[in-house]
Amino acid sequence: MVMKLYMTNSSPPVRAVLLTAEALGIKLEHVIVNIMALEHLDPKFLEINPQHSVPVLDDNGTIIWDSHAINAYLVTKYGKDDSLYPKDSFKRAVIDQRLHFDSCNLFGVLRIIAHLMVFKGYKIIPDYLVEEMDDGYKTLNEFLKDGDWAAGDDLSLADFSLISTVTSSDLFVPVDTEKYENIERWIHKIKELPYYHVNQHGLHAFKRIISSTHAKQRKYSFFEMLATTT
Ligand SMILES: N[C@@H](CCC(=O)N[C@@H](CS)C(=O)NCC(=O)O)C(=O)O
């Protein structure tokens, strides 16, 4: 039976799963959860995922949420090989570190910014979040110093999570490509993957949502802001 993916393709974590499924040649039935219409808070959806987030995978009754967990599951259970998520303990630990970095740092900050803009009516991104995002870019640029891909010399799940996040966060806090040229090189490389269009497609939907918020960065620094409020 075809696995179901509860999703909305504007979501960066959903796009990370769609990239993984494409890379593995897995077909998924898409079940759309409209977050703008708050369908993720519907009691029926909460029964499936009490964390009320997409993506959620339903593999014939086995429910998994969190894009990073879903991707690891898909490779482990359905991958023809383990290249995207190697069993080798050190290689896997490096990929896991990048995935947690995505979750806590880059996507973690993006999620807060998007939430403030889309649901809380903020028109200006607080300086602190811009600085946090930029610090994430700086770290990612370092990761990319020694290899073509986010976790070294080989394409892995880390690339799928991080590219869907970075191409989205770039709309709020643009990546300074002069400062972070490794990120620019990496983005170009990922765009050459034959299934990259999956991310691009959802990114357009994300762009449409956030362009309606007219988000702007602050023009003054966090410390200046503090000075004006004390
Ligand atoms: N760590 C989760 C994050 C998922 C997430 O935050 N998804 C957002 C959409 S981009 C969502 O469902 N937001 C609604 C909510 O959490 O209430 C993952 O990687 O799947």
mmCIF file of C-alpha atoms and ligand atoms in Angstrom, residues 8 10-14 35 40-41 51-55 65-68 102-103 107 111, ligand 1:
data_model
loop_
_atom_site.group_PDB
_atom_site.id
_atom_site.type_symbol
_atom_site.label_atom_id
_atom_site.label_comp_id
_atom_site.label_asym_id
_atom_site.label_seq_id
_atom_site.Cartn_x
_atom_site.Cartn_y
_atom_site.Cartn_z
ATOM 1 C CA THR A 8 1.640 21.175 2.825
ATOM 2 C CA SER A 10 5.156 25.285 1.432
ATOM 3 C CA SER A 11 6.647 23.716 4.586
ATOM 4 C CA PRO A 12 10.455 23.369 4.543
ATOM 5 C CA PRO A 13 10.477 20.112 6.580
ATOM 6 C CA VAL A 14 7.857 18.654 4.236
ATOM 7 C CA ILE A 35 -1.938 25.239 8.114
ATOM 8 C CA HIS A 40 -3.246 21.063 11.903
ATOM 9 C CA LEU A 41 -5.156 21.927 15.100
ATOM 10 C CA GLN A 51 2.616 17.911 18.219
ATOM 11 C CA HIS A 52 0.350 19.370 15.466
ATOM 12 C CA SER A 53 3.116 19.664 12.903
ATOM 13 C CA VAL A 54 3.619 18.514 9.352
ATOM 14 C CA PRO A 55 5.064 16.365 7.890
ATOM 15 C CA TRP A 65 6.391 12.696 12.558
ATOM 16 C CA ASP A 66 9.330 15.057 12.377
ATOM 17 C CA SER A 67 10.946 15.298 8.955
ATOM 18 C CA HIS A 68 14.348 14.197 10.233
ATOM 19 C CA ASP A 102 18.866 22.187 11.241
ATOM 20 C CA SER A 103 16.152 21.439 13.751
ATOM 21 C CA PHE A 107 14.918 25.772 11.049
ATOM 22 C CA ARG A 111 10.065 28.665 12.418
HETATM 23 N N1 LIG B 1 10.873 19.477 13.638
HETATM 24 C C1 LIG B 1 9.671 19.362 12.840
HETATM 25 C C2 LIG B 1 9.132 20.732 12.558
HETATM 26 C C3 LIG B 1 7.842 20.702 11.767
HETATM 27 C C4 LIG B 1 7.157 22.051 11.714
HETATM 28 O O1 LIG B 1 7.410 22.936 12.546
HETATM 29 N N2 LIG B 1 6.265 22.203 10.726
HETATM 30 C C5 LIG B 1 5.489 23.413 10.641
HETATM 31 C C6 LIG B 1 5.237 23.753 9.186
HETATM 32 S S1 LIG B 1 6.711 24.320 8.435
HETATM 33 C C7 LIG B 1 4.154 23.168 11.298
HETATM 34 O O2 LIG B 1 3.565 22.128 11.143
HETATM 35 N N3 LIG B 1 3.698 24.167 12.049
HETATM 36 C C8 LIG B 1 2.464 24.123 12.750
HETATM 37 C C9 LIG B 1 2.654 23.836 14.203
HETATM 38 O O3 LIG B 1 3.737 23.347 14.600
HETATM 39 O O4 LIG B 1 1.736 24.099 14.965
HETATM 40 C C10 LIG B 1 9.990 18.602 11.548
HETATM 41 O O5 LIG B 1 11.157 18.624 11.132
HETATM 42 O O6 LIG B 1 9.091 17.969 10.991
#
